[in-house]
Amino acid sequence: CICNDGWSGSQCDHCDGRILLEEDTGWLSDGLGNYATKSKCSWLIDPKNSTLPLRFFFHEFTSECGWDYLYIYDGDSAHSPLLATLNGIIYSPDQSGGYRPEIIATSGKAFLHFYSDVAYTMSGFNMSYSVNRCTYDCFNHGVCNGKYLFFYSQCICDNGWHGTSCQTQTCPNNCMKMETLGKDCSITLPNSKGFWSVSNFNPISISPRASYAAALIGNLLWVYGGMEFGSSRNQDLLVFNISSQIWKPVSNAGSNLYPQSRYGHTMIAHNNSLYIFGGKLTQNENSVDHLWEFNILTSSWTKINYSTDFSQVTNGTSGLELSGHSANLVHFNNDTEIMVVMFGYHPLISYSPFVYEYNFITKTWIRPQTSSAGLIQLYGHTTVQDESTNVIYIHGGAKNVGNSLEISSSTYSYNPQTRCFTQLKNSKQPRFLHSAGLVNGVMYIYGGNTHNDTNESGALCYSPSFMAYSIACNRYGFSNNIDLHSLIFFNKTYIIVFCSFFCIFGTQKLNAGKQTAVCAIQILASPYSTKMYKTVLKVHFLQYNFNVCFHNLFHNPFNKCKYLLHYYSHIINLFSFFSWSHLNSTPDSINPSRYGHFGIVVKSISQSISDNIFIFSGYDGMMINDVLIYQPGNCIAVQDKNRCLGKLRYKLHRHEGNNHHLSVLTKFKSIKLFIVQCKAIQYQTELSCYWNTTHCIARINNSSTCLGDNLVQTPNCSRAVKCADFKNCIQCITDPECMWSKTCIEYNSNETSEPCETSCADLKSCSNCLKDSSCMWCQSQYKCINTNSYVVQYPYGQCLEWTNKNQCPVYKCSDLKTCGECQDNPNCGWCDDGSYTGLGVCMDGGGSGPLLFNNSTAQYEVSSEMCPSGWFFTSCPLCQCNGHSSCDSNNLCINCTANTIGDQCQNCKPGFYGDPRNGNNCTKCSCGTKAVSCNSQTGACNCETKGETGRSCEVCDTSNGYTGNAAGNGTCFYTLLINYQFTFNLKMDADDTHVTKINFKNTPNMEEDVQVTFVSTQMCDLHFAVSSVTTKNLPGGEESILYVENTTDYSFTFSGDRLKIGDPGQNTTVRVYVSGFKTPTLIKISLLQRSNRLLKILLILFSSFLVVLLLAAVTWKLKMMYDVRQLQANRAVEMAEMAARPFAAIQLCSDGCEIGSMIHNPEAVCEENCSNSKVSVVSVFLWLPTGLPSEEKLKNDANLETPPYYVAPPPGQCGLAIGTALI
């Protein structure tokens, strides 16, 4: 798709850029479906034929609360008065009713800008506009006439209706009663039911605001400061006369000394003076520690110079630079009065956990040591003070948990006398920037921001809820489903939404609010309700569809449901006088939903009238120009005990028809309250009233009448805040008893506290800010803030654009180089120089022309002389060649010059760098042999050798293992390990796109050959070389061994002997240069050095074994020779001895002896006595056996035919032997 101007996306379904709308009526939207992330869209609505006011009507608006904003300006630029910063779920298309904001641009022009961040997206917005239409179409109670004051459209109301939009019935029910109150004169005094009233004021004279401060002196309500849209006044002190309900600005009695405009501050009244403390300046968003006094008698301002008993935080920053804090005036019994300031947000401390006390007499601040159940740190909380006890009650607020924001629903009490915090009942309804007021012992909490995440959880940016807390009973009452803000104008009657009832089946009680269907929802919705329940409207609310009640859920027939108890959405009969079923209990404001408002209690002078709660202005995407006044009911008006105890029920009738169960009420007015005795339900006493024998009275602080186990236990005030409770370093060192050592610990004089890391607020540039992952940069405010504080730092959309990525987009108009970039910034417009080449200047401007800031008026004014040639705000010149070419008839650049390329000559040629946009030049890259190209923006060389970095590739990337000297003609090497394979995956990413070379080296320790094995997925050139002591004088300090071209697989061996590898004196290093490849590629390389050490060891072992074996053989041989010699010597001795003995000769005759004969008693031939003469050695002759003749001999020798046979001994053997025996 080729998208039209103002649209982008694959299907042109997302808004983009800037659009001019010149029709009297039209529509605008972010596109189909959810809007895109990082959207920046702008619309200038400037009808050609009209200067009458523009009216905007929303058909849908849902965006991420607190992050994605639609800015609407009353004029033709972002420097025009701001009307709205819409965000959150304001109106959803699935609602048939509810609040639809209508915005009037009185200038007849409007500039809209939509910005979304990179996170969560929603369905966005769809809106229409028209010229000179009345707001809300006069609610069909009048006609719109545009011929009135200043050509503004004005409603001419029908009889019986009045108001700027004919929204109020003049005299409903023919009200003619005297001494009554209410729009229909139906409220008598005293009255048991609370009621609202609304006071609107003229926004032309008095600017609505939010996060202001208010104080009451007598009958005058004083209001100071606050965030205002479209206002630059510095004197913003107002006074509201409660009796006349008239607003009036307060002058400064001719003095030029007055505080700067601020918001998020506090103000208290003391001795005819107003004391304004802290806050953020609206001019620059800086937090201040100023304390100003305004004397109401002399109408003069004084800036108080005070002292403190505690040290500064750091760098001279005061710990009192707070915003979103609270302040209360405390009067002690000794007539001492102090101002107690609690919590708030500090730019360095973050969410402050400290309590400060200011003494009006000594003008001194102290920071007392408080005790509590833990560290409390809040922003945007509320405090109310019980004057009878001086106890301060705190509810809600925003806090940080880790690196995220969390909204609190906790309730605390603080005793200024004991300086002790006590945790009370949790409301389970988190909120911040709400209001609170204390009346008759009940704290009323109204509105606020309840959105706690970045998804569609149902929590609202601008909550309509109203709840109450009984101090005596420590109990909450809720009206979370009662849409105080969902007033409707339907059938000339205000209807309110209710949900969650009881159905009674005999004695069985069933809570339908906890079932899968809603039990008997009484129709209580409207065309303007923020929530439309699935029920059927028929015949002006005369019939109510109850088929969802118990349909297929219970076996009990429907007719057993005897009574429908109005349960007040978990209030448990919150107040019998606070009856949400009555029409006068809801404010007559078109949209009471808001946050950033303030609630103050105005004391009543009559016993029959309760104290009033005044709520002024606030924020709901726009600043609201009304005052809501709520008067709680008075217990003394309740004359019935049962009503005092809150036993109120509606009677339910059953009607069959069309398969529906209907509750038929003849008229809405005829709904009656029934007091039914029901044994099955035992109600607890309601929160504010109790029956005192004869009459109904307010409980206030009488806890003895409370039922249940919610009573406050006696607090333990012995535990002080400990150092370990502090969340960050600056909080820690702010306390003199603590020190920082990775965590906060007790101070130890023997240890040194670690310095704190630089906080986000101290980082003054975008680049430094984004180096810290916990920080984010607001581009429109030029401030660095903590990510967990964005919503509380800019609760009204003051930050038009932010970033937390490692890039800092240019935001200042004069720094933007092209028309497209210029118009991405809502503050800027483009001034063409008239050369028709695209040259121009980006400057502050709007649809009428360039704007110049006037310091005297503090406003931007049109200055046409700044751009006499051609002003472009919603479109760009057709020829956009950045001054480097002219265009042809099709507005295409003809021939880019000055070393530029691109369809708009917006880039430098390869080998050149710079930003040639808007006439700038390109500079030749200075990379020498290191690279053939450089970064086209910065000029940093695109290093061709892997591991070389730096602007000129003069540094080796040691962090990734590359070493060497890359300066000059040097290079970097990756050191390989012997006998390991290395794999290098070079991709086409930012690091490796331009790499064509990589070098390796190794210095072997062994005197052996080195084998190189190389494998690559692409053709490469290889160069093998060595460096050593002997090659240091050669070119490059190395000796080239071999060049190999165009190979993907190669092996080479460096000769260890020739190159003296491993010789300590030579320090030989082998080098492998790989070049000529392109990414992506995969390279595998290994160095192998096969050692003979094992073989040598084996040979040595074998040789040693042979030597040992030889030695053993020689030794054995020598031993044998020795034994023989020894034997011979012994034999010689024996023979000598034998020869020395006596001897004689005998003759032996052996003839005639027969073989086989035996001499049984042989005679000794010789006998020799031993030395003891007991034994003798005798010698006898023995005839040795000769054996039998062979068979052949017997056949051949006739003499052997018959026995005895005689066979001679074999030749060489003797047939006789001498035997010896010992006898």
CSV table of C-alpha atoms in Angstrom, one decimal, residues 759-886:
chain,number,residue,atom,x,y,z
A,759,SER,CA,20.9,9.5,41.1
A,760,CYS,CA,18.8,10.0,38.0
A,761,ALA,CA,17.9,13.6,38.8
A,762,ASP,CA,21.7,14.5,38.8
A,763,LEU,CA,22.2,13.2,35.3
A,764,LYS,CA,21.8,16.3,33.1
A,765,SER,CA,22.2,14.8,29.6
A,766,CYS,CA,20.3,12.2,27.8
A,767,SER,CA,23.3,10.0,27.0
A,768,ASN,CA,24.4,9.9,30.7
A,769,CYS,CA,20.8,9.3,31.8
A,770,LEU,CA,20.3,6.3,29.6
A,771,LYS,CA,23.5,4.6,30.8
A,772,ASP,CA,21.5,3.8,34.0
A,773,SER,CA,18.9,1.2,33.4
A,774,SER,CA,16.8,2.6,36.3
A,775,CYS,CA,16.5,6.0,34.6
A,776,MET,CA,14.5,7.4,31.7
A,777,TRP,CA,14.8,10.7,29.8
A,778,CYS,CA,11.9,13.1,29.2
A,779,GLN,CA,12.8,14.8,26.0
A,780,SER,CA,10.3,17.6,26.2
A,781,GLN,CA,11.4,18.5,29.7
A,782,TYR,CA,15.1,17.7,29.3
A,783,LYS,CA,15.1,15.8,32.6
A,784,CYS,CA,16.3,12.5,33.8
A,785,ILE,CA,13.9,10.7,36.1
A,786,ASN,CA,13.6,7.3,37.8
A,787,THR,CA,11.4,4.8,35.9
A,788,ASN,CA,9.3,4.1,39.0
A,789,SER,CA,8.4,7.8,39.4
A,790,TYR,CA,7.3,8.7,35.8
A,791,VAL,CA,3.5,8.7,36.6
A,792,VAL,CA,3.9,10.7,39.8
A,793,GLN,CA,6.5,13.1,38.3
A,794,TYR,CA,4.2,13.9,35.3
A,795,PRO,CA,0.6,13.1,36.4
A,796,TYR,CA,-0.9,15.6,33.9
A,797,GLY,CA,0.9,14.6,30.8
A,798,GLN,CA,3.7,17.2,31.1
A,799,CYS,CA,6.2,14.9,29.3
A,800,LEU,CA,5.4,14.9,25.6
A,801,GLU,CA,7.9,12.2,24.7
A,802,TRP,CA,10.4,10.0,26.6
A,803,THR,CA,13.0,7.4,25.9
A,804,ASN,CA,14.8,4.7,27.9
A,805,LYS,CA,16.7,3.1,25.1
A,806,ASN,CA,20.4,3.7,24.1
A,807,GLN,CA,19.5,6.5,21.8
A,808,CYS,CA,18.8,10.1,22.3
A,809,PRO,CA,16.6,11.6,19.5
A,810,VAL,CA,17.1,15.2,18.7
A,811,TYR,CA,14.1,17.2,20.1
A,812,LYS,CA,15.0,20.9,19.8
A,813,CYS,CA,13.5,22.5,16.7
A,814,SER,CA,16.6,24.2,15.5
A,815,ASP,CA,18.6,20.9,15.6
A,816,LEU,CA,16.2,19.1,13.3
A,817,LYS,CA,17.5,18.8,9.7
A,818,THR,CA,14.6,17.8,7.5
A,819,CYS,CA,11.0,18.9,7.1
A,820,GLY,CA,9.7,15.4,8.0
A,821,GLU,CA,11.7,15.2,11.3
A,822,CYS,CA,10.7,18.8,12.0
A,823,GLN,CA,7.0,18.0,11.8
A,824,ASP,CA,7.4,14.9,14.0
A,825,ASN,CA,7.9,17.4,16.8
A,826,PRO,CA,4.6,19.0,17.7
A,827,ASN,CA,6.3,22.3,18.6
A,828,CYS,CA,7.9,22.8,15.2
A,829,GLY,CA,7.3,23.9,11.6
A,830,TRP,CA,9.5,24.2,8.5
A,831,CYS,CA,10.7,27.3,6.8
A,832,ASP,CA,11.8,26.7,3.2
A,833,ASP,CA,14.5,29.0,1.8
A,834,GLY,CA,12.9,29.3,-1.6
A,835,SER,CA,15.8,27.6,-3.5
A,836,TYR,CA,13.5,24.7,-4.4
A,837,THR,CA,16.3,22.3,-3.4
A,838,GLY,CA,14.9,21.3,0.0
A,839,LEU,CA,17.0,23.7,2.1
A,840,GLY,CA,15.2,25.3,5.1
A,841,VAL,CA,15.2,25.8,8.8
A,842,CYS,CA,13.1,24.1,11.5
A,843,MET,CA,11.8,26.5,14.1
A,844,ASP,CA,9.0,26.9,16.7
A,845,GLY,CA,5.8,27.6,15.0
A,846,GLY,CA,2.2,26.8,14.2
A,847,GLY,CA,-0.3,26.9,11.4
A,848,SER,CA,-0.1,30.7,11.2
A,849,GLY,CA,3.7,30.8,10.9
A,850,PRO,CA,6.8,30.8,13.0
A,851,LEU,CA,6.5,31.7,16.6
A,852,LEU,CA,8.8,33.8,18.8
A,853,PHE,CA,8.7,33.8,22.6
A,854,ASN,CA,7.9,37.2,24.1
A,855,ASN,CA,9.6,37.4,27.5
A,856,SER,CA,7.4,40.3,28.7
A,857,THR,CA,4.2,38.5,28.1
A,858,ALA,CA,5.6,35.0,28.5
A,859,GLN,CA,3.8,33.9,25.4
A,860,TYR,CA,4.6,32.8,21.9
A,861,GLU,CA,3.7,35.3,19.1
A,862,VAL,CA,3.6,34.9,15.4
A,863,SER,CA,6.7,36.4,13.7
A,864,SER,CA,6.2,36.2,9.9
A,865,GLU,CA,9.5,38.1,9.2
A,866,MET,CA,11.3,35.0,10.5
A,867,CYS,CA,10.3,33.1,7.4
A,868,PRO,CA,9.5,35.3,4.5
A,869,SER,CA,10.0,32.7,1.8
A,870,GLY,CA,7.7,29.8,2.6
A,871,TRP,CA,6.2,28.3,5.8
A,872,PHE,CA,5.3,24.6,5.9
A,873,PHE,CA,3.4,23.3,9.0
A,874,THR,CA,1.3,20.5,7.8
A,875,SER,CA,3.1,19.6,4.5
A,876,CYS,CA,6.6,19.7,3.1
A,877,PRO,CA,8.1,21.3,-0.1
A,878,LEU,CA,7.7,18.9,-3.0
A,879,CYS,CA,11.4,19.1,-3.8
A,880,GLN,CA,13.4,17.6,-0.9
A,881,CYS,CA,17.1,17.3,-2.1
A,882,ASN,CA,18.7,18.7,1.0
A,883,GLY,CA,20.4,21.4,-1.2
A,884,HIS,CA,22.5,19.0,-3.2
A,885,SER,CA,20.3,18.8,-6.3
A,886,SER,CA,17.4,20.3,-8.1
